Short mmCIF file of C-alpha atoms in Angstrom, two decimals:
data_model
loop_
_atom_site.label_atom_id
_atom_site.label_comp_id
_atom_site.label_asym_id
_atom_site.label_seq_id
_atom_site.Cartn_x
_atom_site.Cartn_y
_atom_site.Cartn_z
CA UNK A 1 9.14 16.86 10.62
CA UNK A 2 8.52 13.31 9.49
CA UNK A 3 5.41 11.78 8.70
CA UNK A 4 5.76 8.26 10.27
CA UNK A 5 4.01 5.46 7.93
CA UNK A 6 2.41 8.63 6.31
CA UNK A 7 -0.57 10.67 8.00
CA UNK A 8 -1.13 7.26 10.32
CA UNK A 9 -3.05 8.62 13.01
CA UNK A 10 -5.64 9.91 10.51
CA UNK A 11 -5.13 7.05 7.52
CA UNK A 12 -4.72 3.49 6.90
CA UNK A 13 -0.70 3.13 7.49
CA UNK A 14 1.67 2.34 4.78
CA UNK A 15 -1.10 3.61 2.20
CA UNK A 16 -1.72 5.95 -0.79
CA UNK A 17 -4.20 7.72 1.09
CA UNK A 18 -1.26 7.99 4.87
CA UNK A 19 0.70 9.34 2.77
CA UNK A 20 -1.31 11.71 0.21
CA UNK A 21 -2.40 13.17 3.31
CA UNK A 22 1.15 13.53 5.33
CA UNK A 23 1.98 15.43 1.88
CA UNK A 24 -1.25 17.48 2.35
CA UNK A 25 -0.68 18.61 5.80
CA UNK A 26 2.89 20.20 5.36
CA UNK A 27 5.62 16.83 6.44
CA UNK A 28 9.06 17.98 5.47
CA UNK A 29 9.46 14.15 5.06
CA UNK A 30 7.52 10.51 4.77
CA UNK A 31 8.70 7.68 6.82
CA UNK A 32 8.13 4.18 5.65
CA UNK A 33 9.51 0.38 6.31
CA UNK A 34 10.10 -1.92 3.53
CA UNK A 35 9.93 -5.88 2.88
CA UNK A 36 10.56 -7.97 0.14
CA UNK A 37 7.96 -9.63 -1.53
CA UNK A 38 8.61 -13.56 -2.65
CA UNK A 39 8.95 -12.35 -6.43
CA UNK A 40 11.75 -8.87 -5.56
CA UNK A 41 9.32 -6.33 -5.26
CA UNK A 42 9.53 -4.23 -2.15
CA UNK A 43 6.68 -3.02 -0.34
CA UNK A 44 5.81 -0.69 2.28
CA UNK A 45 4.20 -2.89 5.25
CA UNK A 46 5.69 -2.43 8.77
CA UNK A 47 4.87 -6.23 9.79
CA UNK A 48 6.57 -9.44 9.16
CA UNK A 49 2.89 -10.79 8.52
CA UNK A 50 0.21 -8.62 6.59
CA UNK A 51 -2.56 -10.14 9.14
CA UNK A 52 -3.02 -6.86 11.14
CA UNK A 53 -3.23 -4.52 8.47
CA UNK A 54 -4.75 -6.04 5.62
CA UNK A 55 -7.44 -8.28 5.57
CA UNK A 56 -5.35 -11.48 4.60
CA UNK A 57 -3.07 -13.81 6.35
CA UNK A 58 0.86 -14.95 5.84
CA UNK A 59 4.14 -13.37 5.56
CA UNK A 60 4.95 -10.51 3.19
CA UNK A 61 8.18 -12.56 2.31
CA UNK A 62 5.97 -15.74 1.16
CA UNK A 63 3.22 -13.60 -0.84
CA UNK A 64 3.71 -12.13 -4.56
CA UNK A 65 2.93 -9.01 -5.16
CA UNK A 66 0.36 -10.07 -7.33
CA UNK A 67 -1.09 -11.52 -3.91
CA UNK A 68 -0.94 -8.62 -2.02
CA UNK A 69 -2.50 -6.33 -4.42
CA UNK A 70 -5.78 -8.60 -4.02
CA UNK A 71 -5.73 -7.39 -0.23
CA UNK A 72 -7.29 -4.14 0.98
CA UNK A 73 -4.96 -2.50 3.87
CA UNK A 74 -7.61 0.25 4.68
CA UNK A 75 -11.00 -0.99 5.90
CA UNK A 76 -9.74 -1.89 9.41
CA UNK A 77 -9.04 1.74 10.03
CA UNK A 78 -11.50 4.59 11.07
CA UNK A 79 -14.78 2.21 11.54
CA UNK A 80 -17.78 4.08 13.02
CA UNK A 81 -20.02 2.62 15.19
CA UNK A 82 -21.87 0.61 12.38
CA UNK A 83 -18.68 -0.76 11.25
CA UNK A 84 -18.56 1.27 7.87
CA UNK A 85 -14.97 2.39 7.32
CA UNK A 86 -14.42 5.87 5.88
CA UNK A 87 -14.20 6.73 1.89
CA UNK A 88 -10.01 7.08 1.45
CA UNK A 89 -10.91 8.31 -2.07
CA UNK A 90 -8.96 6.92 -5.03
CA UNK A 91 -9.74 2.89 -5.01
CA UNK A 92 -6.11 2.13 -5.23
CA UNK A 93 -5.79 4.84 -1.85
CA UNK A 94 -5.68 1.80 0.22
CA UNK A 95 -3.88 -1.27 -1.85
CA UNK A 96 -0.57 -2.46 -0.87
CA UNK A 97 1.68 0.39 -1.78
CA UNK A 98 4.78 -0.25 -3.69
CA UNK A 99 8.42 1.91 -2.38
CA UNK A 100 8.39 2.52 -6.23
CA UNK A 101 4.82 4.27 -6.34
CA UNK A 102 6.25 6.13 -3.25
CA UNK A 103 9.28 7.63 -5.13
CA UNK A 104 7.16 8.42 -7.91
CA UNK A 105 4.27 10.05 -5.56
CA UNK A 106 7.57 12.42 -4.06
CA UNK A 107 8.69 12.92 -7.38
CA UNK A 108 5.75 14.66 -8.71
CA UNK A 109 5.31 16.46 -5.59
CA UNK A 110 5.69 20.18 -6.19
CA UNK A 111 7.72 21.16 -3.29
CA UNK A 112 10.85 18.74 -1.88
CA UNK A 113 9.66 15.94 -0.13
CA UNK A 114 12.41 13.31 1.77
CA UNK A 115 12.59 10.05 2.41
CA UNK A 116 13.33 7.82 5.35
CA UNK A 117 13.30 4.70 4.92
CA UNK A 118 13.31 1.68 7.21
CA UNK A 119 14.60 -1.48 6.37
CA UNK A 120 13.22 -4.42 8.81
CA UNK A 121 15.07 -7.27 10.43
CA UNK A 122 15.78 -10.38 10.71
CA UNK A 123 14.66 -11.35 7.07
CA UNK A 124 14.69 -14.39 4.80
CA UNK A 125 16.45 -12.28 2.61
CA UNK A 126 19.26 -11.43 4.12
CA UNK A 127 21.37 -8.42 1.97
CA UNK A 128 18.81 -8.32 -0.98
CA UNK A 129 16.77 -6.05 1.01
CA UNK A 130 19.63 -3.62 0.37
CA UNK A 131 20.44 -4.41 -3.12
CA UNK A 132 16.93 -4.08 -4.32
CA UNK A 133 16.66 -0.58 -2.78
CA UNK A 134 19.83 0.97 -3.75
CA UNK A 135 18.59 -0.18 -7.21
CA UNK A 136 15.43 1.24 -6.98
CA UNK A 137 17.13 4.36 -5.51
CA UNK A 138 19.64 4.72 -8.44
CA UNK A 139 16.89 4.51 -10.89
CA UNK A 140 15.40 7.51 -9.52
CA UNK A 141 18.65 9.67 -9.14
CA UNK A 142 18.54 9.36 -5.24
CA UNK A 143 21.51 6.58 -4.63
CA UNK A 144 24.30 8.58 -5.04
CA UNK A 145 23.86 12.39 -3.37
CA UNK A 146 26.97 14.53 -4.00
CA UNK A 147 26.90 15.10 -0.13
CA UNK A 148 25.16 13.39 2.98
CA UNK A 149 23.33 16.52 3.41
CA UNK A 150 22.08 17.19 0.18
CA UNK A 151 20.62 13.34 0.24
CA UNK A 152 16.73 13.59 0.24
CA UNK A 153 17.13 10.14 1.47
CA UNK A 154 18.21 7.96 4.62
CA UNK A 155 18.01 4.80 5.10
CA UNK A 156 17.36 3.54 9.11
CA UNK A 157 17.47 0.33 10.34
CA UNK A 158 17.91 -1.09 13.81
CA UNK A 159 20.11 -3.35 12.24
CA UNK A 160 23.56 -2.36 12.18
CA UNK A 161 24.49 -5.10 9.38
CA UNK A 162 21.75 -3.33 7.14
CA UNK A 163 23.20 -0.24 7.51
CA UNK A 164 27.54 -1.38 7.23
CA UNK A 165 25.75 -3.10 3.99
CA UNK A 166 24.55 0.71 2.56
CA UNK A 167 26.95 2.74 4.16
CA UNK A 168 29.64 0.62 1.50
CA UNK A 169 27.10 0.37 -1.22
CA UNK A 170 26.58 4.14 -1.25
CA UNK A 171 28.83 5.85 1.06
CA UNK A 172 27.32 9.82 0.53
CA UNK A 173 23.49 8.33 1.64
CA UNK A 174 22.90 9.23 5.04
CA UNK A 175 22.07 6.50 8.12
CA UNK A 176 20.10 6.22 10.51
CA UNK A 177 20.76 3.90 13.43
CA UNK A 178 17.47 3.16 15.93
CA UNK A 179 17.30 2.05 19.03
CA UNK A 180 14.88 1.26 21.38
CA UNK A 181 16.98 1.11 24.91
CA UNK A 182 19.75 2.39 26.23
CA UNK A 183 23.54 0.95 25.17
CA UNK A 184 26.59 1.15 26.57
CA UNK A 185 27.80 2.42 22.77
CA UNK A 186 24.79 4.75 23.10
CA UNK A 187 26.11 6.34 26.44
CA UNK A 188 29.30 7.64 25.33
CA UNK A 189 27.60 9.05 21.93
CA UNK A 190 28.86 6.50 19.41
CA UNK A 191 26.74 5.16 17.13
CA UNK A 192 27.85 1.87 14.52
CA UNK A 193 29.66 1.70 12.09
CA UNK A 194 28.15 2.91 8.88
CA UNK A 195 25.52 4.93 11.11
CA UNK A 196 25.53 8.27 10.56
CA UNK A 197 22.45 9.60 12.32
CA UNK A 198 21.28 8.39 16.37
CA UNK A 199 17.72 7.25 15.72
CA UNK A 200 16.65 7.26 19.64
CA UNK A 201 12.76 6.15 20.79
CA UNK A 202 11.34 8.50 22.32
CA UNK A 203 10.76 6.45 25.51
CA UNK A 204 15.30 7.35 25.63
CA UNK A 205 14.67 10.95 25.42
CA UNK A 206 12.01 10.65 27.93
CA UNK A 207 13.99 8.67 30.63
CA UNK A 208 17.50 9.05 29.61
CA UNK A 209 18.08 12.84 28.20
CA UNK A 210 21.67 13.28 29.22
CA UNK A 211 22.10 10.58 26.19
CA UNK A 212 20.50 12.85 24.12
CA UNK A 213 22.80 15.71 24.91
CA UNK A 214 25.69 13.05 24.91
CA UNK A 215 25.14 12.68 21.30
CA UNK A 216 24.91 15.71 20.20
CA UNK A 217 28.44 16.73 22.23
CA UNK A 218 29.76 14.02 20.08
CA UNK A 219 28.28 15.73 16.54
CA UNK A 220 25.30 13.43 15.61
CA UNK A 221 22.22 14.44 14.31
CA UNK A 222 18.83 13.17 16.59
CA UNK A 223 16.23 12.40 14.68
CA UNK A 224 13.63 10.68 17.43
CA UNK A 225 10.43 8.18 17.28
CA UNK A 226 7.36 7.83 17.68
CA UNK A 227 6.49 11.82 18.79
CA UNK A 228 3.38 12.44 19.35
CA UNK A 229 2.05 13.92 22.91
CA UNK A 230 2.63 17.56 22.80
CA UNK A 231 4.71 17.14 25.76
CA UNK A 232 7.52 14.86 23.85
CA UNK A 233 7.15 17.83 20.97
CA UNK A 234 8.30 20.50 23.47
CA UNK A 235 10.61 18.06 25.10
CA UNK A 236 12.68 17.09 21.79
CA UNK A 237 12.93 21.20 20.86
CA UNK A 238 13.90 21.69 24.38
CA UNK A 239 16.60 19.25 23.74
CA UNK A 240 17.44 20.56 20.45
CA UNK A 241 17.13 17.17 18.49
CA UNK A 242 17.16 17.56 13.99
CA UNK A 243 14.34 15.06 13.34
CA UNK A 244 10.96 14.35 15.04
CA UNK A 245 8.75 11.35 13.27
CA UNK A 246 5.10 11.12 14.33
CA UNK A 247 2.05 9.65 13.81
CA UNK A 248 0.63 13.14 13.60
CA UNK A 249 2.25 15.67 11.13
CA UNK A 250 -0.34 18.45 11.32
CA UNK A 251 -0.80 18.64 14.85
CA UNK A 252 2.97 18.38 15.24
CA UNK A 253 3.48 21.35 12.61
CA UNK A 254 0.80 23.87 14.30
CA UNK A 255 2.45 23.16 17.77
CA UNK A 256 5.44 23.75 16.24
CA UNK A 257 4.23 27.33 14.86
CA UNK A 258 4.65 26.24 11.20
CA UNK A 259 0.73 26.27 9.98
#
């Protein structure tokens, strides 16, 4: 079970505090999309613009992370009545969070934690995305698994370019192709190349599960988005997928009889 963005439904996105608490409530795994700041750092925002989630304006690609560290990505969420936003704990709960703080957070985790990791397109910066994480991946030990499925990371993208680009980088690190609708490609249970994992919305497995069973004739792991209504939950172990990401790891885990 995969946390998507962290504990979201119950914590600022993208933060310290989403993900802290994804950790908390039992995720087998955290979900998270990266950008590129303007000065190579990469950062864990789902937007092209930080003007939803933060309370500042422009494009992660333009800022510095010296910028977005000024910005507070947390007070938006969980406002009572009065407008008072809850207490996420530690001050830095709710800063822009950094894909290097989230390696370290998994790496002193006491139990094994994975990673899937998103990277978004189109982008200014074409293949650096890539670079810059496979970097930051080797540095922690995580680029190079001896086997796809010993990898405690995957990289998804609904870019097939992104993933060709890490599938030759590092060939052992598992992919994750998404898609929102329904291919031709994704009919007869292919996926691209470099893809090793279908990364169907949940909206496919809804209206379209002979796909899903399609795919798994044809030996791919599922691993489906955004899963959240109990009814999708039963639906996707009905249909026998690997992966389920949601918005809401705990409730997920006690439907699926594992707290």
């Amino acid at each position: 079970m995969v946390a998507h963005r962290g504990a979201s439904e119950d914590a600022p996105e993208h933060t310290l505090a989403a993900y802290v608490k994804a950790i908390e409530d039992g995720a087998d795994a955290l979900e998270c999309d990266v950008r590129l700041t303007a000065d190579g750092h990469l950062v864990c925002v789902h937007d092209r613009r930080v003007n939803r989630t933060s309370n500042g304006r422009g494009a992660v690609s333009a800022l510095e992370l010296a910028d977005l560290a000024t910005l507070d990505f947390g007070t938006w969420k969980g406002r009572d009545e009065a407008g008072e936003s809850p207490d996420w704990g530690d001050p830095g709960a709710t800063s822009v969070l950094t894909l290097e703080r989230l390696l370290e957070l998994v790496a002193d985790t006491d139990r094994r934690i994975e990673l899937a990791i998103e990277t978004k397109h189109p982008t200014r910066w074409a293949g650096q995305v890539e670079d810059k994480l496979l970097q930051l991946l080797d540095r922690f030990g995580l680029a190079a698994p001896a086997a796809p499925e010993e990898s405690a990371v995957r990289v998804m993208s609904f870019s097939a370019r992104s993933l060709h680009r890490v599938a030759e980088a590092a060939p052992t690190l598992p992919t994750v192709s998404l898609t929102q609708f329904v291919t031709p490609r994704l009919r007869d249970g292919r996926l691209p190349a470099g893809a090793r994992i279908a990364g169907p919305s949940i909206r496919i497995v809804r209206h379209h599960p002979a796909v899903i069973l399609r795919l798994r004739q044809a030996g791919h792991q599922i691993h489906v988005w955004t899963v959240d209504e109990p009814e999708d939950v039963e639906l996707c172990v009905r249909l026998g997928v690997d992966g389920i990401i949601t918005n809401r790891p705990k409730q997920v885990l006690t439907q699926l009889g594992r707290l």
